[in-house]
PDB file of C-alpha atoms in Angstrom:
ATOM      1  CA  MET A   1    -102.485 -47.629 -56.895  1.00 93.00           C
ATOM      2  CA  VAL A   2    -104.704 -50.568 -57.850  1.00 96.00           C
ATOM      3  CA  VAL A   3    -104.022 -52.379 -61.117  1.00 96.00           C
ATOM      4  CA  ALA A   4    -105.846 -55.207 -62.866  1.00 97.00           C
ATOM      5  CA  GLU A   5    -104.479 -58.259 -64.605  1.00 96.00           C
ATOM      6  CA  ILE A   6    -106.621 -60.727 -66.532  1.00 95.00           C
ATOM      7  CA  LEU A   7    -105.776 -64.427 -66.691  1.00 93.00           C
ATOM      8  CA  HIS A   8    -107.517 -66.524 -69.353  1.00 91.00           C
ATOM      9  CA  GLY A   9    -108.164 -70.242 -69.226  1.00 86.00           C
ATOM     10  CA  ARG A  10    -109.355 -72.795 -66.708  1.00 82.00           C
ATOM     11  CA  ALA A  11    -105.888 -74.079 -65.881  1.00 81.00           C
ATOM     12  CA  ARG A  12    -104.668 -70.622 -64.826  1.00 85.00           C
ATOM     13  CA  ILE A  13    -107.015 -70.598 -61.821  1.00 88.00           C
ATOM     14  CA  THR A  14    -104.735 -72.961 -59.898  1.00 89.00           C
ATOM     15  CA  GLU A  15    -101.976 -70.311 -59.964  1.00 90.00           C
ATOM     16  CA  LEU A  16    -104.108 -68.202 -57.646  1.00 94.00           C
ATOM     17  CA  GLN A  17    -104.944 -70.679 -54.884  1.00 95.00           C
ATOM     18  CA  ALA A  18    -102.562 -69.294 -52.220  1.00 96.00           C
ATOM     19  CA  ASP A  19    -103.770 -65.701 -52.691  1.00 97.00           C
ATOM     20  CA  TRP A  20    -107.360 -66.936 -52.939  1.00 95.00           C
ATOM     21  CA  ASP A  21    -107.105 -68.782 -49.623  1.00 96.00           C
ATOM     22  CA  ARG A  22    -105.399 -65.785 -47.968  1.00 97.00           C
ATOM     23  CA  LEU A  23    -108.195 -63.435 -49.056  1.00 96.00           C
ATOM     24  CA  MET A  24    -110.911 -65.900 -47.992  1.00 95.00           C
ATOM     25  CA  GLY A  25    -109.304 -66.272 -44.566  1.00 95.00           C
ATOM     26  CA  ALA A  26    -109.043 -62.523 -44.047  1.00 93.00           C
ATOM     27  CA  GLY A  27    -112.697 -61.657 -44.655  1.00 89.00           C
ATOM     28  CA  ASP A  28    -116.299 -62.708 -44.212  1.00 90.00           C
ATOM     29  CA  TYR A  29    -117.181 -63.976 -47.680  1.00 89.00           C
ATOM     30  CA  GLU A  30    -119.864 -66.253 -49.039  1.00 87.00           C
ATOM     31  CA  PRO A  31    -118.543 -69.838 -49.370  1.00 87.00           C
ATOM     32  CA  SER A  32    -119.457 -69.745 -53.072  1.00 84.00           C
ATOM     33  CA  VAL A  33    -116.406 -67.583 -53.831  1.00 88.00           C
ATOM     34  CA  SER A  34    -113.934 -69.987 -52.207  1.00 92.00           C
ATOM     35  CA  PHE A  35    -111.306 -71.620 -54.398  1.00 95.00           C
ATOM     36  CA  GLU A  36    -112.776 -75.092 -53.886  1.00 94.00           C
ATOM     37  CA  TRP A  37    -116.347 -74.031 -54.656  1.00 90.00           C
ATOM     38  CA  THR A  38    -115.222 -72.096 -57.733  1.00 89.00           C
ATOM     39  CA  VAL A  39    -113.324 -75.095 -59.103  1.00 91.00           C
ATOM     40  CA  ALA A  40    -116.330 -77.363 -58.446  1.00 89.00           C
ATOM     41  CA  LEU A  41    -118.676 -74.955 -60.239  1.00 86.00           C
ATOM     42  CA  MET A  42    -116.283 -74.746 -63.174  1.00 87.00           C
ATOM     43  CA  GLU A  43    -116.184 -78.531 -63.441  1.00 86.00           C
ATOM     44  CA  SER A  44    -119.949 -78.962 -63.200  1.00 84.00           C
ATOM     45  CA  HIS A  45    -121.514 -75.834 -64.732  1.00 82.00           C
ATOM     46  CA  VAL A  46    -119.061 -74.303 -67.206  1.00 83.00           C
ATOM     47  CA  GLN A  47    -119.715 -75.536 -70.726  1.00 81.00           C
ATOM     48  CA  GLU A  48    -116.999 -76.874 -73.009  1.00 83.00           C
ATOM     49  CA  ASP A  49    -117.088 -73.847 -75.316  1.00 83.00           C
ATOM     50  CA  ASP A  50    -117.130 -71.265 -72.492  1.00 87.00           C
ATOM     51  CA  ASP A  51    -113.989 -69.366 -71.635  1.00 89.00           C
ATOM     52  CA  ILE A  52    -112.780 -68.477 -68.149  1.00 90.00           C
ATOM     53  CA  ALA A  53    -111.289 -65.080 -67.392  1.00 92.00           C
ATOM     54  CA  CYS A  54    -110.095 -64.151 -63.945  1.00 94.00           C
ATOM     55  CA  ILE A  55    -109.644 -60.505 -63.025  1.00 96.00           C
ATOM     56  CA  ILE A  56    -106.840 -60.128 -60.510  1.00 97.00           C
ATOM     57  CA  LEU A  57    -106.633 -56.818 -58.655  1.00 97.00           C
ATOM     58  CA  LYS A  58    -103.297 -55.856 -57.116  1.00 97.00           C
ATOM     59  CA  ARG A  59    -101.945 -53.035 -55.008  1.00 97.00           C
ATOM     60  CA  ALA A  60     -98.142 -52.741 -54.732  1.00 96.00           C
ATOM     61  CA  GLY A  61     -97.841 -56.232 -56.226  1.00 95.00           C
ATOM     62  CA  VAL A  62    -100.123 -57.834 -53.611  1.00 96.00           C
ATOM     63  CA  VAL A  63    -103.366 -59.495 -54.726  1.00 97.00           C
ATOM     64  CA  ILE A  64    -106.336 -57.675 -53.179  1.00 97.00           C
ATOM     65  CA  GLY A  65    -109.112 -59.143 -55.309  1.00 96.00           C
ATOM     66  CA  ILE A  66    -109.963 -62.146 -57.460  1.00 96.00           C
ATOM     67  CA  VAL A  67    -113.063 -62.183 -59.671  1.00 94.00           C
ATOM     68  CA  PRO A  68    -113.438 -65.351 -61.800  1.00 93.00           C
ATOM     69  CA  LEU A  69    -115.769 -64.953 -64.760  1.00 92.00           C
ATOM     70  CA  VAL A  70    -117.393 -67.248 -67.290  1.00 90.00           C
ATOM     71  CA  LEU A  71    -117.376 -65.785 -70.780  1.00 90.00           C
ATOM     72  CA  ARG A  72    -120.256 -67.217 -72.780  1.00 88.00           C
ATOM     73  CA  ALA A  73    -121.236 -66.427 -76.365  1.00 87.00           C
ATOM     74  CA  ALA A  74    -124.909 -65.883 -77.156  1.00 87.00           C
ATOM     75  CA  LYS A  75    -126.801 -64.665 -80.218  1.00 88.00           C
ATOM     76  CA  MET A  76    -128.964 -61.571 -79.805  1.00 88.00           C
ATOM     77  CA  PHE A  77    -130.649 -59.865 -82.750  1.00 92.00           C
ATOM     78  CA  GLY A  78    -128.327 -61.703 -85.126  1.00 92.00           C
ATOM     79  CA  GLN A  79    -125.199 -60.512 -83.333  1.00 93.00           C
ATOM     80  CA  THR A  80    -122.859 -62.577 -81.212  1.00 91.00           C
ATOM     81  CA  MET A  81    -122.624 -61.130 -77.717  1.00 90.00           C
ATOM     82  CA  ILE A  82    -120.247 -62.255 -75.008  1.00 88.00           C
ATOM     83  CA  THR A  83    -121.654 -62.271 -71.494  1.00 85.00           C
ATOM     84  CA  ALA A  84    -119.347 -62.197 -68.492  1.00 87.00           C
ATOM     85  CA  SER A  85    -120.808 -63.708 -65.328  1.00 85.00           C
ATOM     86  CA  PRO A  86    -119.153 -64.464 -62.004  1.00 85.00           C
ATOM     87  CA  VAL A  87    -118.556 -68.208 -61.683  1.00 84.00           C
ATOM     88  CA  SER A  88    -120.394 -68.170 -58.341  1.00 79.00           C
ATOM     89  CA  GLU A  89    -123.590 -67.110 -60.153  1.00 77.00           C
ATOM     90  CA  LEU A  90    -123.759 -70.320 -62.205  1.00 71.00           C
ATOM     91  CA  SER A  91    -125.623 -72.314 -59.610  1.00 69.00           C
ATOM     92  CA  ASN A  92    -127.851 -69.571 -58.182  1.00 66.00           C
ATOM     93  CA  THR A  93    -125.754 -69.574 -55.044  1.00 66.00           C
ATOM     94  CA  HIS A  94    -125.265 -66.626 -52.744  1.00 67.00           C
ATOM     95  CA  SER A  95    -122.686 -64.679 -54.629  1.00 73.00           C
ATOM     96  CA  ASP A  96    -120.046 -62.269 -53.433  1.00 82.00           C
ATOM     97  CA  LEU A  97    -116.935 -60.549 -54.716  1.00 88.00           C
ATOM     98  CA  LEU A  98    -113.600 -61.642 -53.303  1.00 93.00           C
ATOM     99  CA  LEU A  99    -112.237 -58.148 -52.725  1.00 94.00           C
ATOM    100  CA  GLU A 100    -110.080 -57.086 -49.798  1.00 94.00           C
ATOM    101  CA  GLU A 101    -111.931 -53.768 -49.825  1.00 92.00           C
ATOM    102  CA  VAL A 102    -114.871 -52.207 -51.602  1.00 92.00           C
ATOM    103  CA  SER A 103    -113.777 -48.699 -52.438  1.00 93.00           C
ATOM    104  CA  GLU A 104    -114.125 -46.345 -55.362  1.00 95.00           C
ATOM    105  CA  SER A 105    -110.548 -46.976 -56.510  1.00 94.00           C
ATOM    106  CA  VAL A 106    -110.942 -50.765 -56.414  1.00 95.00           C
ATOM    107  CA  LEU A 107    -114.351 -50.782 -58.104  1.00 95.00           C
ATOM    108  CA  THR A 108    -113.196 -48.350 -60.805  1.00 95.00           C
ATOM    109  CA  VAL A 109    -110.311 -50.646 -61.750  1.00 96.00           C
ATOM    110  CA  LEU A 110    -112.633 -53.696 -61.683  1.00 95.00           C
ATOM    111  CA  ILE A 111    -115.170 -52.024 -63.981  1.00 94.00           C
ATOM    112  CA  ASP A 112    -112.393 -50.829 -66.315  1.00 95.00           C
ATOM    113  CA  ALA A 113    -111.076 -54.405 -66.492  1.00 94.00           C
ATOM    114  CA  LEU A 114    -114.562 -55.684 -67.347  1.00 89.00           C
ATOM    115  CA  TYR A 115    -114.792 -53.148 -70.141  1.00 87.00           C
TER     116      TYR A 115
END
């Protein structure tokens, strides 16, 4: 069974580096989802008042996916809306999702976590 955990805050990203590197090494991902690139984008493109949320997907306690998001407040029609965008989208880079597998069960848990 796949479960999701959400970590909030920029500093929490460093807790994930070993799993991040393991996932990157096991697949063919765009460089923009690497740990180093993500940290660089956060330092250069994430605004001071933005929040960072990182969705961590696990199966049997093992990390199988990491999706770092920028949470940004914006006003629309007089209402404050929060947008959630992958960090790798901040610089118009080639984006990807750092997921060990793309399956219905994994994507369902990811979408539920976004909700």
